[in-house]
Coordinates of C-alpha atoms and ligand atoms in Angstrom, one line a residue:
Chain A
M1 CA 113.3 131.7 134.8
S2 CA 109.9 130.9 132.8
P3 CA 107.0 129.6 134.9
K4 CA 106.8 126.4 133.2
E5 CA 109.9 124.6 132.1
I6 CA 110.1 123.4 128.4
Y7 CA 111.0 119.8 128.7
M8 CA 112.9 118.4 125.8
D9 CA 114.8 115.6 127.5
N10 CA 112.4 112.8 127.0
N11 CA 115.3 110.2 126.1
A12 CA 116.4 110.7 129.7
T13 CA 112.8 110.2 130.9
T14 CA 109.6 111.2 130.3
P15 CA 106.7 112.8 132.1
I16 CA 103.8 110.3 133.2
H17 CA 100.9 110.2 130.9
P18 CA 97.8 111.5 132.4
E19 CA 95.9 108.3 131.9
V20 CA 98.9 106.2 133.5
K21 CA 98.5 108.5 136.1
K22 CA 94.9 107.8 136.6
V23 CA 95.1 104.1 136.5
M24 CA 98.0 104.2 138.9
I25 CA 96.1 106.2 141.5
E26 CA 93.1 104.0 141.0
T27 CA 95.1 100.7 141.7
M28 CA 97.0 102.0 144.6
D29 CA 94.9 100.1 146.8
V30 CA 95.5 96.9 145.1
F31 CA 98.2 95.5 147.6
G32 CA 97.7 91.8 147.3
N33 CA 100.5 89.8 146.5
P34 CA 100.0 88.3 143.0
S35 CA 101.2 84.9 144.5
S36 CA 98.6 84.6 147.0
L37 CA 95.5 82.5 146.2
H38 CA 93.0 84.5 148.1
A39 CA 90.8 87.3 146.4
S40 CA 93.1 90.3 147.0
G41 CA 96.0 88.1 145.4
R42 CA 94.0 87.1 142.5
Q43 CA 92.9 90.5 141.8
A44 CA 96.8 91.8 141.9
R45 CA 97.4 89.0 139.5
Q46 CA 94.8 89.7 137.1
L47 CA 96.0 93.1 136.7
V48 CA 99.6 92.0 136.3
E49 CA 98.7 89.6 133.6
E50 CA 96.5 92.1 132.0
A51 CA 99.5 94.3 131.7
R52 CA 101.5 91.3 130.3
E53 CA 99.1 90.9 127.5
E54 CA 99.3 94.5 126.8
V55 CA 103.2 94.5 126.5
A56 CA 103.4 91.2 124.7
S57 CA 100.7 92.3 122.1
F58 CA 102.3 95.4 121.5
I59 CA 105.7 94.0 120.5
G60 CA 104.3 90.9 118.6
A61 CA 105.1 88.4 121.4
S62 CA 103.0 85.8 123.5
P63 CA 102.5 86.7 127.3
E64 CA 104.8 83.7 128.7
E65 CA 107.6 85.5 126.6
I66 CA 107.6 88.9 128.8
M67 CA 109.5 89.0 131.8
F68 CA 108.9 91.9 134.1
A69 CA 112.1 93.6 135.5
G70 CA 113.1 96.4 137.9
S71 CA 114.4 98.3 135.0
G72 CA 115.7 98.3 131.7
S73 CA 119.1 98.3 133.3
E74 CA 118.2 95.2 135.0
A75 CA 116.7 93.5 131.9
N76 CA 120.0 94.1 129.8
N77 CA 122.3 92.9 132.8
T78 CA 120.4 89.7 133.1
V79 CA 120.9 88.9 129.6
L80 CA 124.5 89.6 129.6
S81 CA 125.4 88.0 133.1
A82 CA 123.9 84.8 132.1
V83 CA 126.8 84.4 129.5
T84 CA 129.2 83.5 132.4
C85 CA 127.0 80.7 133.7
Q86 CA 129.3 77.7 134.3
R87 CA 126.9 75.4 135.6
K88 CA 127.0 72.4 133.3
Q89 CA 123.0 72.2 133.7
C90 CA 122.5 75.7 132.7
A91 CA 120.9 76.4 129.4
Y92 CA 123.5 78.6 128.7
H93 CA 126.4 76.5 129.3
Q94 CA 128.0 75.3 126.2
E95 CA 131.8 74.0 125.9
G96 CA 133.6 76.4 123.9
V97 CA 131.5 79.3 123.8
N98 CA 133.1 82.1 125.7
E99 CA 132.7 85.2 123.5
I100 CA 130.1 87.9 123.3
I101 CA 129.6 91.0 120.6
T102 CA 128.2 94.3 121.4
S103 CA 128.9 97.7 120.0
T104 CA 130.9 100.7 121.2
I105 CA 127.7 102.8 121.4
E106 CA 125.5 101.1 123.8
H107 CA 123.8 102.5 126.8
P108 CA 126.5 102.1 129.9
C109 CA 124.4 99.4 131.4
V110 CA 125.4 97.2 128.7
L111 CA 129.0 98.5 128.3
E112 CA 129.4 98.2 131.9
A113 CA 128.2 94.6 132.2
S114 CA 130.2 93.7 129.2
K115 CA 133.3 95.0 131.1
C116 CA 132.5 92.9 134.1
L117 CA 132.2 89.8 132.0
Q118 CA 135.5 90.6 130.3
E119 CA 137.1 90.6 133.8
R120 CA 135.5 87.2 134.6
G121 CA 137.1 86.0 131.6
V122 CA 134.6 86.3 128.8
N123 CA 136.1 87.6 125.4
V124 CA 134.0 90.7 124.5
L125 CA 134.5 92.1 120.8
Y126 CA 133.1 95.6 119.9
L127 CA 131.4 96.4 116.9
G128 CA 132.2 100.1 115.4
V129 CA 130.1 102.5 114.0
D130 CA 130.1 104.7 110.9
E131 CA 129.8 108.4 111.0
Y132 CA 126.1 108.2 111.4
G133 CA 126.3 105.6 114.2
K134 CA 125.4 102.5 112.3
V135 CA 127.1 99.1 113.2
S136 CA 128.6 97.2 109.9
L137 CA 127.0 94.1 109.2
E138 CA 130.2 93.1 107.4
Q139 CA 132.3 93.7 110.5
L140 CA 129.7 91.7 112.4
R141 CA 130.3 88.6 109.8
D142 CA 133.8 88.9 110.4
L143 CA 133.9 88.9 114.2
L144 CA 131.4 86.0 114.6
T145 CA 132.6 82.5 115.1
E146 CA 131.6 79.4 116.9
R147 CA 132.7 80.8 120.0
T148 CA 130.3 83.7 120.1
G149 CA 127.3 83.0 122.4
L150 CA 125.5 86.3 122.6
V151 CA 125.3 89.2 120.4
S152 CA 124.1 92.4 121.9
V153 CA 123.2 95.7 119.9
M154 CA 120.9 98.1 120.9
M155 CA 117.8 99.2 118.5
A156 CA 118.1 102.9 118.9
N157 CA 120.6 105.1 120.4
N158 CA 119.7 107.3 123.3
E159 CA 122.1 110.2 122.4
I160 CA 122.1 110.3 118.7
G161 CA 118.8 108.2 117.9
T162 CA 120.4 106.2 115.2
V163 CA 118.1 103.2 114.4
Q164 CA 120.0 99.9 113.4
D165 CA 119.0 97.4 111.2
I166 CA 118.0 94.8 113.9
K167 CA 116.5 92.4 111.4
G168 CA 119.6 92.2 109.4
I169 CA 121.7 91.6 112.4
A170 CA 119.5 89.3 113.6
E171 CA 119.6 87.1 110.5
I172 CA 123.5 87.1 110.5
V173 CA 123.6 86.2 114.2
H174 CA 121.4 83.3 113.7
E175 CA 123.1 82.0 110.7
R176 CA 126.1 81.5 113.2
G177 CA 124.1 79.9 115.7
A178 CA 124.6 82.6 118.4
V179 CA 121.8 84.2 120.3
F180 CA 120.6 87.9 119.8
H181 CA 119.6 90.4 122.4
T182 CA 118.6 94.1 121.4
D183 CA 118.2 97.1 124.0
A184 CA 115.0 98.5 122.8
V185 CA 114.6 101.0 125.5
Q186 CA 114.6 103.9 123.5
A187 CA 112.9 102.3 120.4
V188 CA 109.7 100.8 121.8
G189 CA 106.8 103.2 122.0
K190 CA 108.7 105.7 119.5
I191 CA 108.8 103.1 116.6
P192 CA 107.1 100.2 115.6
V193 CA 108.8 97.2 117.1
N194 CA 107.7 93.7 116.2
V195 CA 109.9 90.5 117.7
R196 CA 108.7 88.1 115.5
E197 CA 109.5 90.3 112.4
L198 CA 112.7 91.1 113.6
D199 CA 113.6 87.5 114.9
V200 CA 115.3 88.6 118.3
D201 CA 115.8 86.4 121.0
F202 CA 115.9 88.9 123.7
L203 CA 114.5 92.3 123.7
T204 CA 114.7 95.1 126.7
L205 CA 112.2 97.8 127.1
S206 CA 111.6 100.4 130.0
G207 CA 108.5 102.1 131.5
H208 CA 109.9 105.5 131.9
K209 CA 110.9 106.3 128.4
M210 CA 107.1 105.9 127.4
Y211 CA 105.3 107.7 129.7
G212 CA 105.1 105.2 132.1
P213 CA 106.5 104.9 135.7
K214 CA 110.4 104.6 136.5
G215 CA 111.8 101.4 138.1
I216 CA 109.8 99.0 135.6
G217 CA 111.3 97.2 132.7
A218 CA 110.5 94.2 130.6
L219 CA 112.5 91.7 128.9
Y220 CA 111.1 89.7 126.0
V221 CA 112.3 86.3 126.0
K222 CA 111.7 84.2 123.1
K223 CA 110.2 80.6 123.7
D224 CA 113.1 78.3 124.4
A225 CA 115.7 80.9 124.3
P226 CA 118.5 79.8 126.8
F227 CA 117.5 81.5 129.7
C228 CA 119.7 82.0 133.3
P229 CA 118.2 84.0 136.0
L230 CA 119.9 87.2 137.5
I231 CA 117.9 87.1 140.6
R232 CA 117.2 83.8 142.3
G233 CA 114.7 82.6 145.1
G234 CA 111.1 82.8 144.0
H235 CA 108.8 81.3 141.1
Q236 CA 107.8 84.8 140.0
E237 CA 107.9 85.4 136.4
R238 CA 108.2 81.9 135.8
G239 CA 111.2 81.5 137.9
R240 CA 113.0 84.1 135.5
R241 CA 113.2 86.7 138.2
A242 CA 112.5 86.2 141.7
G243 CA 110.8 88.9 143.9
T244 CA 107.4 89.9 144.7
E245 CA 106.2 91.8 141.5
N246 CA 106.1 95.9 141.4
T247 CA 102.0 95.6 140.8
L248 CA 101.9 99.0 140.4
G249 CA 104.8 99.8 138.2
I250 CA 103.8 96.9 136.2
I251 CA 100.0 98.1 135.8
G252 CA 101.4 101.4 135.0
L253 CA 103.8 100.3 132.4
G254 CA 100.8 98.2 130.8
K255 CA 98.8 101.3 130.6
A256 CA 101.7 103.4 129.1
I257 CA 102.1 100.9 126.4
E258 CA 98.1 100.6 125.5
M259 CA 98.5 104.3 125.2
R260 CA 101.4 104.0 123.0
S261 CA 99.5 101.6 120.7
Q262 CA 96.8 104.1 120.4
E263 CA 99.1 107.4 120.2
M264 CA 102.4 106.4 118.7
K265 CA 101.4 107.0 114.9
S266 CA 99.8 110.4 115.6
D267 CA 102.8 111.5 118.0
E268 CA 105.3 110.5 115.4
K269 CA 103.8 112.7 112.9
H270 CA 103.8 115.4 115.5
L271 CA 107.5 114.8 116.7
L272 CA 108.7 114.6 113.0
E273 CA 107.3 118.1 112.5
L274 CA 108.7 119.6 115.5
K275 CA 112.0 118.0 114.5
A276 CA 112.0 119.6 111.4
A277 CA 111.1 123.0 112.5
L278 CA 113.7 122.9 115.2
K279 CA 116.4 121.8 112.9
K280 CA 115.5 124.5 110.1
G281 CA 115.6 127.0 112.9
I282 CA 118.9 126.0 114.3
E283 CA 120.6 125.8 110.7
E284 CA 119.0 129.2 109.7
N285 CA 120.1 131.0 112.9
I286 CA 123.0 129.5 114.2
P287 CA 126.4 129.2 111.7
D288 CA 128.8 126.4 112.2
V289 CA 126.5 123.6 113.7
L290 CA 126.8 120.0 113.0
F291 CA 124.1 117.6 113.3
V292 CA 124.9 114.3 114.6
G293 CA 123.1 111.0 114.0
H294 CA 121.7 109.2 111.0
P295 CA 119.8 111.6 108.4
T296 CA 116.8 109.3 108.1
D297 CA 117.1 106.1 110.2
C298 CA 116.7 108.1 113.5
L299 CA 114.2 108.2 116.2
P300 CA 111.5 110.6 115.2
N301 CA 112.1 112.6 118.4
T302 CA 115.9 112.9 118.8
L303 CA 117.9 115.8 117.4
N304 CA 121.6 115.6 118.5
V305 CA 123.6 118.7 117.5
S306 CA 127.2 119.9 118.1
F307 CA 127.9 123.7 118.1
E308 CA 131.6 124.5 117.1
G309 CA 133.7 126.3 120.1
A310 CA 130.8 126.0 122.7
E311 CA 131.1 123.8 125.8
G312 CA 128.0 121.5 126.1
E313 CA 127.4 121.7 130.1
A314 CA 127.7 125.6 129.7
I315 CA 125.1 125.4 127.1
I316 CA 122.6 123.0 129.1
L317 CA 122.9 125.5 132.1
Y318 CA 122.4 128.7 130.1
L319 CA 119.4 126.9 128.3
D320 CA 118.3 125.8 131.9
L321 CA 118.4 129.4 133.3
E322 CA 116.2 130.4 130.3
G323 CA 113.5 127.4 131.4
I324 CA 114.7 124.8 128.7
A325 CA 115.8 121.4 129.6
V326 CA 118.1 119.5 127.3
S327 CA 120.8 117.4 128.0
T328 CA 124.5 116.3 127.0
G329 CA 124.8 112.8 125.9
S330 CA 123.3 110.2 128.6
A331 CA 121.7 111.3 131.7
C332 CA 124.6 109.3 133.8
A333 CA 127.4 111.0 131.8
S334 CA 126.1 114.4 132.6
G335 CA 127.6 114.8 136.0
S336 CA 131.0 113.7 134.7
L337 CA 133.4 115.3 132.6
D338 CA 134.0 112.4 130.3
P339 CA 133.3 113.2 126.6
S340 CA 130.5 111.6 125.0
H341 CA 131.7 107.9 124.0
V342 CA 128.9 107.8 121.4
I343 CA 130.0 111.0 119.8
L344 CA 133.7 109.6 119.9
A345 CA 132.6 106.1 118.8
I346 CA 131.2 108.2 115.5
G347 CA 134.6 109.5 114.7
L348 CA 134.1 113.3 115.7
P349 CA 136.8 115.0 117.4
A350 CA 136.9 115.3 121.1
E351 CA 135.7 119.0 121.1
C352 CA 132.4 118.0 119.9
A353 CA 132.0 115.1 122.2
H354 CA 132.3 117.8 124.8
G355 CA 129.9 120.2 122.9
S356 CA 127.0 118.2 121.5
I357 CA 123.5 118.7 122.9
R358 CA 120.8 116.2 122.6
I359 CA 117.3 117.7 122.3
S360 CA 114.7 114.8 122.7
L361 CA 111.2 115.9 121.8
G362 CA 108.0 114.4 123.7
R363 CA 104.2 114.1 122.9
E364 CA 103.8 117.1 124.9
N365 CA 106.0 119.8 123.3
T366 CA 104.4 122.2 121.0
M367 CA 105.3 124.4 118.1
E368 CA 105.3 127.3 120.4
E369 CA 108.2 125.9 122.4
I370 CA 110.0 124.9 119.4
A371 CA 109.7 128.9 118.3
Y372 CA 110.7 130.1 121.8
M373 CA 113.7 127.6 121.7
I374 CA 115.0 129.0 118.3
D375 CA 114.7 132.4 119.8
V376 CA 116.8 131.7 122.7
F377 CA 119.4 129.2 121.3
P378 CA 121.2 131.7 119.1
R379 CA 121.7 134.0 121.9
V380 CA 123.0 131.3 124.2
I381 CA 125.4 129.9 121.6
G382 CA 126.6 133.4 120.6
K383 CA 127.2 134.2 124.4
I384 CA 129.2 131.1 125.0
R385 CA 131.1 131.5 121.4
D386 CA 132.1 135.3 122.5
M387 CA 134.0 133.7 125.5
S388 CA 135.1 130.7 123.8
T389 CA 139.0 130.1 123.5
V390 CA 138.4 128.1 120.2
Y391 CA 135.8 129.8 118.6
K392 CA 137.7 132.0 116.1
R393 CA 134.8 133.5 114.0
R394 CA 134.9 137.4 114.7
L395 CA 132.0 139.4 113.6
Q396 CA 133.3 142.2 111.7
Chain B
M1 CA 129.8 124.2 151.5
T2 CA 126.8 121.6 151.5
Q3 CA 128.4 118.3 150.9
A4 CA 128.0 117.0 147.2
S5 CA 125.3 119.7 146.5
W6 CA 124.3 119.9 142.9
A7 CA 122.8 123.2 143.3
Y8 CA 124.7 126.3 142.1
T9 CA 124.7 129.4 144.4
D10 CA 123.2 132.8 143.6
T11 CA 126.6 134.5 143.0
V12 CA 127.8 131.6 140.5
K13 CA 124.6 131.7 138.5
E14 CA 124.9 135.3 138.3
H15 CA 128.7 135.4 137.2
F16 CA 127.6 132.8 134.8
M17 CA 124.8 134.8 133.5
N18 CA 126.8 138.1 133.4
P19 CA 130.6 137.0 133.2
R20 CA 133.0 140.0 133.8
N21 CA 136.0 140.9 131.9
I22 CA 135.8 138.5 129.1
L23 CA 138.6 139.0 126.4
M24 CA 136.9 139.8 123.2
D25 CA 139.7 141.5 121.3
E26 CA 142.6 138.7 121.8
D27 CA 144.6 140.4 119.0
G28 CA 144.4 144.2 120.1
Y29 CA 144.7 143.4 123.9
K30 CA 148.1 144.6 124.7
E31 CA 148.7 141.9 127.6
D32 CA 151.8 142.2 129.8
G33 CA 151.2 138.4 130.9
K34 CA 149.5 135.6 129.3
G35 CA 148.8 132.1 130.5
V36 CA 147.0 129.4 128.7
T37 CA 146.1 126.3 130.1
G38 CA 143.9 123.1 129.8
N39 CA 143.0 121.4 126.6
V40 CA 140.0 121.5 124.5
K41 CA 140.2 117.7 123.9
C42 CA 139.7 117.3 127.7
G43 CA 136.8 119.5 127.4
D44 CA 138.4 122.7 129.3
E45 CA 140.7 125.5 128.2
M46 CA 141.4 128.7 129.6
I47 CA 143.3 131.8 128.7
V48 CA 143.9 134.7 131.0
V49 CA 145.7 137.7 130.2
I50 CA 147.0 140.4 132.6
K51 CA 148.1 144.2 132.5
V52 CA 150.4 145.4 135.4
D53 CA 150.9 148.5 137.1
K54 CA 154.8 148.0 137.0
E55 CA 155.5 150.8 139.5
K56 CA 153.2 149.4 142.0
G57 CA 153.5 145.8 141.2
I58 CA 150.0 145.3 141.0
I59 CA 147.5 144.0 138.4
A60 CA 145.7 146.7 136.7
D61 CA 143.4 144.5 134.5
C62 CA 142.8 141.0 133.9
K63 CA 141.0 139.3 131.2
W64 CA 140.1 135.9 130.1
K65 CA 138.4 133.4 127.9
T66 CA 137.3 129.6 128.0
F67 CA 136.1 126.7 126.4
G68 CA 134.7 125.5 129.8
C69 CA 131.6 124.6 131.9
A70 CA 129.6 126.8 134.0
S71 CA 131.9 126.4 137.0
A72 CA 135.0 127.4 135.0
I73 CA 133.1 130.6 133.9
A74 CA 131.8 131.9 137.0
S75 CA 135.0 130.9 139.1
T76 CA 137.1 132.9 136.5
S77 CA 134.8 135.7 136.1
V78 CA 135.0 136.0 139.9
L79 CA 138.9 135.9 139.7
S80 CA 139.2 138.4 137.4
E81 CA 137.4 140.9 139.6
M82 CA 139.4 139.9 142.7
V83 CA 142.5 140.4 141.3
K84 CA 142.2 143.9 139.9
G85 CA 144.5 146.2 142.2
M86 CA 146.3 143.1 144.1
K87 CA 149.6 142.7 144.2
L88 CA 151.4 140.1 142.0
D89 CA 152.3 138.1 144.9
D90 CA 149.2 138.1 146.7
A91 CA 147.2 137.3 143.4
Y92 CA 149.8 134.4 143.0
N93 CA 148.6 133.1 146.0
L94 CA 145.0 132.8 145.6
S95 CA 144.0 129.3 145.9
A96 CA 140.9 127.7 144.4
K97 CA 139.2 127.8 148.0
D98 CA 139.6 131.6 148.0
I99 CA 137.7 131.8 144.8
N100 CA 135.1 129.3 145.7
R101 CA 134.3 131.2 149.2
E102 CA 133.8 134.2 147.0
L103 CA 131.3 132.2 144.8
G104 CA 129.7 130.9 147.9
G105 CA 130.8 127.3 147.0
L106 CA 130.8 125.0 143.9
P107 CA 129.3 121.6 143.9
D108 CA 132.4 119.1 145.1
H109 CA 132.5 117.4 141.6
K110 CA 132.8 120.9 140.0
V111 CA 136.0 122.2 142.3
H112 CA 138.3 120.8 139.6
C113 CA 136.8 122.8 137.0
S114 CA 137.4 126.3 138.9
V115 CA 141.2 125.6 139.3
L116 CA 141.5 126.4 135.8
G117 CA 141.4 130.0 136.1
D118 CA 143.7 130.7 139.0
K119 CA 146.2 128.3 137.3
A120 CA 146.3 130.4 134.2
L121 CA 146.4 133.2 136.2
R122 CA 149.8 132.2 138.0
M123 CA 151.0 131.3 134.3
A124 CA 150.4 134.9 133.2
I125 CA 152.0 136.4 136.0
N126 CA 155.2 134.1 135.6
D127 CA 154.7 135.1 131.8
Y128 CA 155.1 139.0 133.2
Y129 CA 158.1 137.9 135.2
V130 CA 159.8 136.2 132.2
R131 CA 159.0 139.1 129.6
N132 CA 160.5 141.7 132.1
G133 CA 163.5 139.7 132.9
M134 CA 162.2 139.0 136.6
E135 CA 162.7 135.2 136.1
G136 CA 164.1 135.2 139.8
K137 CA 160.5 135.8 140.9
I138 CA 159.1 132.8 139.4
K139 CA 157.7 130.5 141.7
K140 CA 158.2 127.1 140.4
E141 CA 155.3 124.6 141.2
E142 CA 157.9 121.6 142.0
E143 CA 156.6 118.2 141.6
R144 CA 157.9 115.8 143.9
V145 CA 157.9 111.8 144.1
V146 CA 155.7 110.5 147.0
C147 CA 155.4 106.9 146.2
K148 CA 159.0 105.7 144.7
C149 CA 157.4 102.3 143.6
M150 CA 154.6 103.6 141.5
N151 CA 156.3 106.9 140.5
V152 CA 153.2 108.9 141.9
T153 CA 154.0 112.7 142.9
D154 CA 152.1 115.0 145.0
Q155 CA 150.6 117.0 142.3
E156 CA 149.1 113.6 140.9
I157 CA 147.5 113.0 144.2
E158 CA 146.2 116.6 144.2
H159 CA 144.9 116.0 140.9
A160 CA 142.9 112.8 142.1
V161 CA 141.5 114.7 145.1
L162 CA 140.3 117.5 142.9
E163 CA 138.9 114.3 140.7
G164 CA 136.9 112.8 143.8
A165 CA 139.4 110.6 145.4
R166 CA 138.4 111.2 149.3
T167 CA 140.1 107.9 150.7
F168 CA 143.4 106.2 150.3
Y169 CA 141.6 103.3 148.9
E170 CA 140.3 105.7 146.1
L171 CA 143.5 107.3 145.6
Q172 CA 145.0 103.8 145.2
E173 CA 142.3 103.0 142.5
M174 CA 143.1 106.3 140.6
T175 CA 146.8 106.7 140.8
K176 CA 148.0 103.2 141.9
V177 CA 150.0 105.2 144.6
G178 CA 150.9 102.9 147.6
T179 CA 150.4 99.7 145.7
G180 CA 153.9 98.6 145.9
C181 CA 155.9 98.2 149.1
G182 CA 153.2 100.4 151.1
E183 CA 155.9 102.6 152.8
C184 CA 154.5 105.7 151.5
E185 CA 151.1 105.3 153.1
Q186 CA 151.5 107.6 155.9
E187 CA 152.7 110.3 153.8
V188 CA 150.1 109.8 151.0
T189 CA 147.4 109.8 153.7
Q190 CA 148.7 113.1 155.1
L191 CA 148.7 114.7 151.9
L192 CA 145.2 113.5 151.2
E193 CA 144.0 115.3 154.3
A194 CA 145.9 118.4 153.5
Y195 CA 144.5 118.6 149.9
K196 CA 141.1 117.7 151.1
T197 CA 141.3 120.6 153.6
K198 CA 143.0 122.9 151.0
H199 CA 140.2 122.5 148.2
F200 CA 137.1 121.6 150.1
C201 CA 137.0 122.5 153.8
E202 CA 136.0 126.0 154.9
V203 CA 138.4 127.2 157.7
Ligands
LIG401 C1 119.4 102.8 125.4 C2 119.3 102.6 127.0 N1 119.1 101.3 127.8 C3 119.0 101.2 128.7 C4 118.6 102.4 129.6 C5 118.3 102.1 131.1 O1 116.9 101.8 131.4 P1 116.3 102.2 132.8 O2 116.6 103.6 133.0 O3 115.1 101.6 132.9 O4 117.3 101.1 133.7 C6 118.6 103.5 129.3 C7 117.9 104.7 129.8 O5 118.8 105.3 130.3 C8 118.7 104.0 127.7 O6 118.5 105.0 127.2
LIG402 S1 156.5 103.9 147.9 FE1 154.5 103.9 147.6 S2 154.1 101.8 147.4 FE2 156.2 101.7 147.8

């Protein structure tokens, strides 16, 4: 194995930014409870609020609209689970509203939460996607009724990188008087996101997808949007999420976002160059490949590719032995043998869903690494195809 | 075997990196028996072919191909080495556990990928019997209904164990076994323990 792993799985998680690491180490000793009135509490409170301002300004929100959560998954679950609140006094409770709409390509945390809602009696409708992974605004119009309480559609897909027309979706949802949430965990920090411009009611982001720490996420809650807490028992986060704040995580997230605001633009250019070179290298050196995802409305770092007749897990492990880290589908799905629900949803056959590879680049990747990848890749795919029962092509 | 370990042993890695006996010339290989199992749609397909020394009743050569994961590749590679020179009967009776032991163990959740190779091998051996008018030698893997309420067979229970079921409750979740009158619970529990031992425990 090569001494340094070539890490190309940044949609699963990212390495921590050196500046974030520095700040987190420096503030390691800040132990005060942000709710305490004494000096050490006030010191913690100040750092938490500075981070909140950083997050808010990066996405065009005001600080009161930012709620920190334990993860992106928690933030998503918070929004979805509120729909079942039956308390008459809950902002969510509206007679006759018991339907949500989401899409078939959401992250498992949204899909599973939706399934659970369904079991609790909520009607869940799913938007399908086209061959590029885009939801149809037409279908959304058809599905929306006065029974619809919430629509949740992810901004950018973690497996194929397709970016949705969130502004267009929000407009349609609001025309029908429903509330709109977008899971922007993969989008924030990679592409510009402005909650006012998009006019969303809820938006989820997560620290560890943007060179920040794990176990910290944030939810944008538009002023006056109906809200019902998932975790009760304290006044923290304006009563939206009980529990003593993860100060260090919050500080790390704030710094990560500060770095994103400085570096996102130049990183985007770098990533697009790397991705173009990688795509070209694959196209020129490996026959019978299929690039999955939208050709233009796509995250700058994500390349999903399916190799006919080659099984995904085998590809991952051969690359791993060559010191390259990539993945199939989402990280949680990688331990299981289920085909990617995203690849199936865009209408590709199951064998593609078993053989698609997600390469997600990051700011630390270099052109040299891409060259190494292009050197290794054809050998690995050739080897797997040689023993494949389905890859019929024979070298004459 | 370490419980729920994710890591592959050096033997698995070595066979994965250098798989033995791959069937390169499918059309030109004059096999005496062929077994095909699995399904590409499910993400796993395996072809095993054998040549038989008819006088001695032993496997003279074994080759294979797969659309499968690392575990399927490594375990079938090992299997193809093990069976060369082996009596047909002995080869037929090889279990996933025998292969597993040779590999130094697979992560638990990958064991079910490794059964593909020996299943295809048994089919290849049976195919050889059929081709040579020796149908009488074929050992049928008979399925037996264990839970009559839910119509669940012993093979389905075995499959569920390979897919990860470890308790009666998990079996119920996966197969609905024992969710009717409940009469079958004792037998199902015995089968569960037997399959756990068969596939996961070292003796
Ligand atoms: C699109 C999307 N949503 C949500 C999540 C979950 O975020 P977290 O890991 O912070 O819970 C992820 C990350 O895996 C993701 O890719
Ligand atoms: S026989 Fe199994 S539940 Fe009745």
